[in-house]
XYZ file of C-alpha atoms in Angstrom:
413
model
C 5.061 0.052 -2.131
C 1.891 1.978 -1.273
C 3.286 5.533 -0.839
C 1.414 6.939 -3.807
C -1.994 5.508 -2.909
C -2.144 4.826 0.793
C -3.531 8.247 1.695
C -6.502 7.979 -0.699
C -7.228 4.353 0.211
C -7.053 5.020 3.946
C -9.563 7.845 3.480
C -11.893 5.573 1.521
C -11.710 2.953 4.251
C -12.191 5.456 7.103
C -15.855 4.592 7.635
C -15.016 0.967 8.222
C -12.018 1.375 10.499
C -13.921 1.387 13.791
C -15.462 -2.052 13.189
C -12.226 -3.389 11.732
C -10.270 -2.041 14.674
C -12.693 -3.562 17.175
C -12.290 -7.070 15.769
C -8.515 -6.826 15.436
C -8.265 -5.585 19.017
C -10.600 -8.353 20.223
C -8.441 -10.970 18.506
C -5.399 -9.253 19.978
C -6.886 -9.500 23.471
C -7.518 -13.224 22.992
C -3.951 -13.720 21.798
C -2.595 -11.607 24.662
C -4.267 -13.734 27.325
C -3.523 -17.005 25.512
C 0.129 -16.079 25.123
C 0.424 -15.437 28.855
C -0.632 -19.063 29.269
C 1.503 -20.451 26.444
C 4.656 -18.544 27.349
C 4.395 -19.631 30.968
C 4.929 -23.184 29.721
C 7.335 -22.283 26.913
C 9.567 -20.339 29.297
C 10.066 -23.294 31.663
C 9.820 -26.204 29.218
C 13.430 -26.175 27.939
C 14.920 -26.134 31.429
C 12.316 -28.675 32.591
C 13.212 -31.105 29.805
C 16.988 -30.579 29.668
C 17.836 -29.985 33.314
C 14.874 -31.717 34.958
C 14.514 -34.783 32.736
C 18.165 -34.713 31.530
C 17.393 -34.854 27.807
C 20.355 -34.397 25.449
C 20.407 -31.776 22.643
C 19.303 -34.304 20.005
C 16.314 -35.481 22.075
C 15.405 -31.891 22.908
C 15.572 -31.055 19.196
C 12.850 -33.637 18.555
C 10.678 -32.157 21.308
C 11.303 -28.610 20.096
C 10.420 -29.516 16.518
C 7.366 -31.373 17.781
C 6.276 -28.293 19.708
C 5.989 -26.277 16.509
C 6.016 -28.533 13.479
C 4.681 -32.008 14.176
C 1.004 -31.063 13.809
C 1.637 -28.733 10.891
C -0.607 -30.659 8.522
C -3.554 -29.979 10.831
C -3.197 -26.315 9.910
C -4.347 -27.221 6.415
C -7.251 -29.272 7.797
C -8.296 -26.435 10.099
C -7.945 -23.851 7.346
C -9.919 -25.895 4.838
C -12.719 -26.697 7.296
C -12.969 -23.036 8.320
C -13.344 -21.982 4.671
C -15.697 -24.839 3.876
C -18.189 -24.086 6.666
C -17.361 -20.351 6.716
C -17.065 -20.526 10.518
C -13.541 -19.341 11.188
C -14.286 -18.276 14.745
C -15.644 -21.720 15.654
C -12.571 -23.523 14.311
C -10.231 -21.059 16.024
C -12.171 -21.474 19.283
C -11.820 -25.248 19.127
C -8.068 -24.817 18.749
C -7.820 -22.445 21.692
C -9.876 -24.801 23.884
C -7.763 -27.823 22.941
C -4.553 -26.022 23.877
C -6.055 -24.982 27.204
C -6.939 -28.575 28.096
C -3.420 -29.690 27.154
C -1.991 -27.594 29.996
C -3.706 -29.923 32.451
C -2.312 -32.876 30.508
C 1.194 -31.819 31.511
C 0.219 -32.518 35.118
C -0.776 -36.086 34.291
C 2.310 -36.663 32.118
C 4.708 -36.358 35.051
C 8.287 -37.260 34.168
C 7.368 -39.541 31.256
C 9.010 -38.225 28.095
C 6.546 -40.156 25.907
C 3.541 -38.728 27.755
C 4.955 -35.204 27.587
C 5.441 -35.673 23.845
C 1.791 -36.717 23.483
C 0.581 -33.707 25.466
C 2.773 -31.345 23.445
C 1.274 -32.828 20.285
C -2.231 -32.147 21.657
C -1.300 -28.570 22.520
C 0.212 -27.955 19.105
C -2.843 -29.534 17.488
C -4.835 -26.740 19.062
C -2.385 -24.147 17.771
C -2.460 -25.748 14.331
C -6.244 -25.461 14.221
C -6.498 -21.880 15.451
C -3.636 -19.976 13.812
C -4.803 -19.842 10.195
C -8.475 -19.027 11.015
C -7.321 -16.283 13.393
C -5.017 -14.706 10.799
C -7.719 -15.044 8.150
C -10.134 -13.178 10.447
C -7.586 -10.347 10.631
C -7.221 -10.153 6.841
C -11.005 -10.238 6.363
C -11.504 -7.478 8.949
C -8.945 -5.048 7.522
C -8.552 -3.063 4.263
C -5.655 -4.472 2.229
C -3.460 -1.323 2.454
C -3.582 -1.551 6.253
C -2.820 -5.242 6.659
C 0.730 -4.684 7.876
C -0.557 -2.254 10.499
C -3.354 -4.629 11.574
C -0.991 -7.561 11.969
C 1.488 -5.292 13.738
C -1.149 -4.228 16.287
C -2.268 -7.823 16.772
C 1.285 -9.110 17.175
C 2.088 -6.261 19.578
C -0.819 -7.315 21.799
C 0.207 -10.941 21.381
C 3.720 -10.063 22.494
C 2.362 -8.259 25.571
C 1.112 -11.651 26.684
C 4.377 -13.272 25.656
C 6.213 -10.640 27.714
C 4.022 -11.210 30.776
C 3.920 -15.027 30.577
C 7.513 -15.731 31.670
C 7.158 -13.151 34.464
C 4.055 -14.935 35.739
C 5.908 -18.266 35.518
C 8.823 -16.744 37.414
C 6.452 -15.411 40.079
C 4.822 -18.836 40.471
C 8.217 -20.539 40.736
C 9.312 -17.967 43.319
C 6.122 -18.419 45.338
C 6.286 -22.213 45.339
C 10.084 -22.470 45.351
C 12.084 -23.206 42.194
C 13.574 -26.334 43.786
C 10.181 -27.629 44.946
C 9.189 -30.761 42.949
C 5.669 -29.311 42.595
C 6.829 -25.948 41.226
C 6.334 -26.900 37.574
C 2.892 -28.388 38.358
C 1.851 -25.033 39.815
C 2.959 -23.293 36.613
C 0.879 -25.708 34.513
C -2.282 -25.183 36.647
C -2.065 -21.387 36.490
C -1.397 -21.645 32.751
C -4.624 -23.623 32.247
C -6.699 -21.058 34.174
C -5.339 -18.192 32.077
C -5.947 -20.110 28.818
C -9.589 -20.683 29.815
C -10.045 -16.899 30.143
C -8.710 -16.493 26.599
C -11.331 -18.911 25.240
C -14.060 -16.953 27.031
C -12.886 -13.670 25.486
C -13.015 -15.228 22.016
C -16.574 -16.427 22.522
C -17.808 -13.102 23.867
C -16.034 -10.442 21.806
C -14.700 -11.744 18.472
C -17.019 -11.538 15.490
C -16.768 -13.659 12.354
C -17.155 -11.480 9.222
C -19.590 -13.132 6.850
C -18.028 -13.435 3.423
C -20.240 -13.815 0.325
C -20.953 -17.406 -0.593
C -18.483 -18.181 -3.422
C -19.845 -18.918 -6.885
C -17.805 -22.124 -6.851
C -18.107 -24.102 -3.605
C -15.010 -24.629 -1.493
C -13.678 -28.081 -2.339
C -10.384 -29.993 -2.270
C -10.018 -29.272 -5.990
C -10.475 -25.536 -5.430
C -7.978 -25.620 -2.567
C -5.445 -27.498 -4.705
C -5.940 -24.897 -7.438
C -4.260 -22.343 -5.163
C -0.969 -24.037 -5.970
C -1.387 -23.150 -9.644
C -0.807 -19.500 -8.863
C 2.849 -18.602 -9.251
C 2.644 -16.102 -6.397
C 1.426 -18.736 -3.946
C 4.013 -21.268 -5.118
C 6.838 -18.776 -4.719
C 5.608 -17.821 -1.258
C 5.531 -21.502 -0.218
C 9.109 -21.975 -1.417
C 10.199 -18.911 0.543
C 8.362 -20.106 3.668
C 10.151 -23.471 3.498
C 13.562 -21.876 3.014
C 13.040 -19.431 5.862
C 11.741 -22.191 8.145
C 14.862 -24.269 7.530
C 17.013 -21.331 8.654
C 15.188 -20.945 11.975
C 16.135 -22.827 15.140
C 13.759 -22.814 18.095
C 13.576 -20.270 20.894
C 14.517 -22.972 23.380
C 17.798 -23.607 21.576
C 18.653 -19.894 21.527
C 18.011 -19.583 25.259
C 19.815 -22.836 26.072
C 22.826 -21.597 24.086
C 22.798 -18.365 26.095
C 22.650 -20.388 29.313
C 25.385 -22.700 28.019
C 27.607 -19.704 27.261
C 26.903 -17.605 30.369
C 25.901 -20.253 32.982
C 22.566 -18.671 33.938
C 20.878 -19.945 37.109
C 17.775 -22.065 36.467
C 15.451 -19.690 38.306
C 16.353 -16.810 35.974
C 15.938 -18.796 32.753
C 12.362 -17.516 32.039
C 13.676 -13.929 31.934
C 15.406 -14.641 28.621
C 12.015 -14.896 26.947
C 10.972 -11.663 28.679
C 13.826 -9.784 27.010
C 12.882 -11.113 23.572
C 9.207 -10.347 24.031
C 9.880 -6.815 25.274
C 11.736 -6.083 22.037
C 8.944 -7.749 20.036
C 6.326 -5.714 21.895
C 8.036 -2.405 21.191
C 8.755 -3.088 17.511
C 5.771 -5.101 16.193
C 3.403 -2.210 15.448
C 6.046 0.224 14.068
C 7.475 -2.451 11.776
C 3.963 -3.354 10.602
C 3.367 0.271 9.619
C 6.799 0.404 7.967
C 5.983 -2.723 5.958
C 2.839 -1.058 4.564
C 4.876 1.978 3.527
C 8.100 0.587 2.086
C 7.051 -2.952 1.186
C 6.640 -6.122 3.216
C 9.456 -8.140 1.637
C 12.275 -5.755 2.691
C 11.011 -5.827 6.281
C 10.853 -9.646 6.320
C 14.377 -9.925 4.904
C 15.686 -7.410 7.451
C 14.107 -9.541 10.168
C 16.013 -12.609 9.044
C 19.141 -10.471 8.902
C 18.578 -9.762 12.601
C 18.246 -13.528 13.204
C 21.577 -14.175 11.466
C 23.199 -11.578 13.739
C 21.759 -13.378 16.794
C 23.401 -16.625 15.660
C 26.712 -14.835 15.066
C 26.579 -13.293 18.538
C 26.005 -16.724 20.088
C 28.988 -18.117 18.184
C 31.236 -15.080 18.706
C 33.399 -13.680 21.496
C 30.849 -11.217 22.954
C 29.800 -12.131 26.494
C 28.171 -10.722 29.613
C 25.387 -8.145 29.584
C 26.224 -6.820 26.067
C 25.507 -10.306 24.707
C 22.149 -10.505 26.492
C 21.040 -7.030 25.441
C 22.069 -7.377 21.801
C 20.956 -10.972 21.295
C 17.529 -10.615 22.921
C 16.827 -7.215 21.306
C 17.705 -8.563 17.849
C 15.744 -11.763 18.454
C 12.645 -9.758 19.310
C 13.210 -7.581 16.235
C 13.362 -10.735 14.113
C 9.910 -11.816 15.302
C 8.449 -8.323 14.974
C 9.646 -8.034 11.372
C 8.581 -11.484 10.195
C 5.696 -13.049 12.108
C 2.717 -10.918 11.110
C 4.387 -9.289 8.109
C 4.752 -12.617 6.309
C 0.999 -13.235 6.729
C 0.291 -9.696 5.483
C 2.422 -10.559 2.451
C 0.324 -13.688 1.835
C -3.151 -12.196 2.336
C -3.523 -10.237 -0.936
C -2.446 -13.282 -2.970
C -5.377 -15.383 -1.755
C -9.107 -15.230 -2.651
C -11.468 -14.488 0.257
C -13.243 -17.828 -0.045
C -9.962 -19.716 0.415
C -8.087 -17.171 2.527
C -7.804 -19.442 5.580
C -6.744 -22.452 3.515
C -4.071 -20.445 1.715
C -2.662 -18.971 4.920
C -2.596 -22.450 6.460
C -0.597 -23.732 3.470
C 2.073 -21.079 4.047
C 2.149 -21.741 7.793
C 2.321 -25.498 7.245
C 5.251 -25.205 4.847
C 7.126 -23.057 7.341
C 6.271 -25.290 10.315
C 7.372 -28.496 8.580
C 10.651 -26.863 7.612
C 11.037 -25.633 11.182
C 10.520 -29.175 12.488
C 13.321 -30.432 10.232
C 15.534 -27.525 11.297
C 15.073 -28.242 15.010
C 15.857 -31.934 14.651
C 18.927 -31.253 12.499
C 20.192 -28.520 14.814
C 19.807 -30.773 17.846
C 21.820 -33.500 16.112
C 24.466 -30.985 15.000
C 24.827 -29.642 18.545
C 25.153 -33.126 20.011
C 27.672 -34.458 17.487
C 29.536 -31.311 16.317
C 29.293 -29.092 19.384
C 27.326 -25.897 20.036
C 29.808 -23.538 18.353
C 29.895 -25.257 14.976
C 26.143 -25.913 15.002
C 25.240 -22.253 15.534
C 27.826 -21.186 12.943
C 26.123 -23.400 10.350
C 22.756 -21.936 11.370
C 24.088 -18.401 10.772
C 25.271 -19.406 7.291
C 21.889 -20.993 6.558
C 20.110 -17.764 7.548
C 22.239 -15.734 5.133
C 21.544 -18.205 2.312
C 17.812 -18.127 3.127
C 17.767 -14.325 2.830
C 19.374 -14.470 -0.606
C 17.083 -17.241 -1.868
C 13.956 -15.504 -0.564
C 14.943 -12.224 -2.231
C 15.390 -13.989 -5.557
C 12.124 -15.940 -5.243
C 9.945 -13.050 -4.037
C 11.666 -10.064 -5.633
C 9.212 -7.462 -7.036
C 10.640 -7.823 -10.554
C 9.934 -11.563 -10.515
C 6.465 -10.977 -9.082
C 5.671 -8.482 -11.834
C 6.650 -10.951 -14.512
C-alpha cells in the first residue's frame, strides 16, 4: 500500500525515530515481563481446571471466554477515561497493577470454581483497562507509515515473554514437583513477583506523549460519533466476525493433548511452541504489512488459523502435527494481533485514539467470549472432531466476510 511513498516518509520521520523507538521498546519491555507472568498462569490454567478441578468442556468454555471476553466492556471505559484525562500511562499502569494483584488472588481461591472465576474476572479487568491505552501509546509514538513495524516490534518483545512464561512455569513445577499439591501455588507466587517488576518498568521508563488539547472536549457524544464513520463501523463488523471464528488457546492445546495424550507436566510446552513461532514472525510480518497492506496480512493470519483447525480434525499425528499446528498458530497471532491495531490506528482521531481502539478490541473480545462458550458446548455435546470442523468452516467464512467488508475498493468508496 505504501511502496510509492514509504521511502520519502521514513526519511521525513528520521529525526523522530529515536524517541519513538525508545517508547515502543519501553512498552515492549513492560509487555515482555508482564507476559512472562501472564503466560505462567495461562500455560497451567487449562490443565489445572480440566484435570485438577475436573471441569467439563462446556464449563471450561465459560472460564475460557471469561478469561478474555467477560470484562470487554471495561476496555471502552478504560479507553474513554484515558482520552478524557489524557493520561494513558496512568490508566495502563492501573490495569497492569490490578492484574498483578490478581495472581495472589489465585492462591486464596483454592479449588473453588466460583472464586477462581472471580479472580480471573479481576485479572481480565486489569487487561481490559491497560490494552487500549498501551496500543494508543504505540500509535501516538510512531509515524503512521511505520505503525505495522512498531506493533511488530512490540508484539515480538511481548511474545518473548510469552515464550519464556511457560518455561518458567515448567521450571517451577519441576522444582516443586508436578504432583505436589502446592505446585500450582508456587507458580502463582512467582507470577505475581514477575508482574510487579513489569509495573515498575512502566512507571520508570514509559513516557506518555502529550497530545494537543482537542478543540472539542472528549465527551460521550464525541466518542459515540466515532461510530458514524463508515471505516470504523466496517472495522467493528470485521472484528466481531473474526472474534467469532477464534477459539481459545486452551482449547487448541487441550485438543492436542486429547489427540496425542500428552503428559500433564509437558502441557506448558505447547504454548512455548506457539510463542516461538510468534516471536520469530511478529516483526517481519509487521514490516510486510506496512509494505503490501495490512488487510492481506490479517487475512493470511486467519487462513493459518483455519489450517490449525483442519490439522486438529485431520489424520496427521505425532511430531508433524505438533510442529505444523504450533508453527501455524504462532503465525496466526503474528499476522493478526498487532496488525489489526495498526489497521485501526489511522482511522481514529488522536484525541479519541484510545477510545476507538478499545471499541475494536471490545467487539472482538465479546465475540470471542461467545465463541468460547459455543465451542465448549459443541465439544461436550457433539464431540471434539465435529466441533473443530465447524470452527474451521467458521474461520473460512470469516475470512471471506472480512475481505468483503474491508476490501480496498469498498474503503475507497
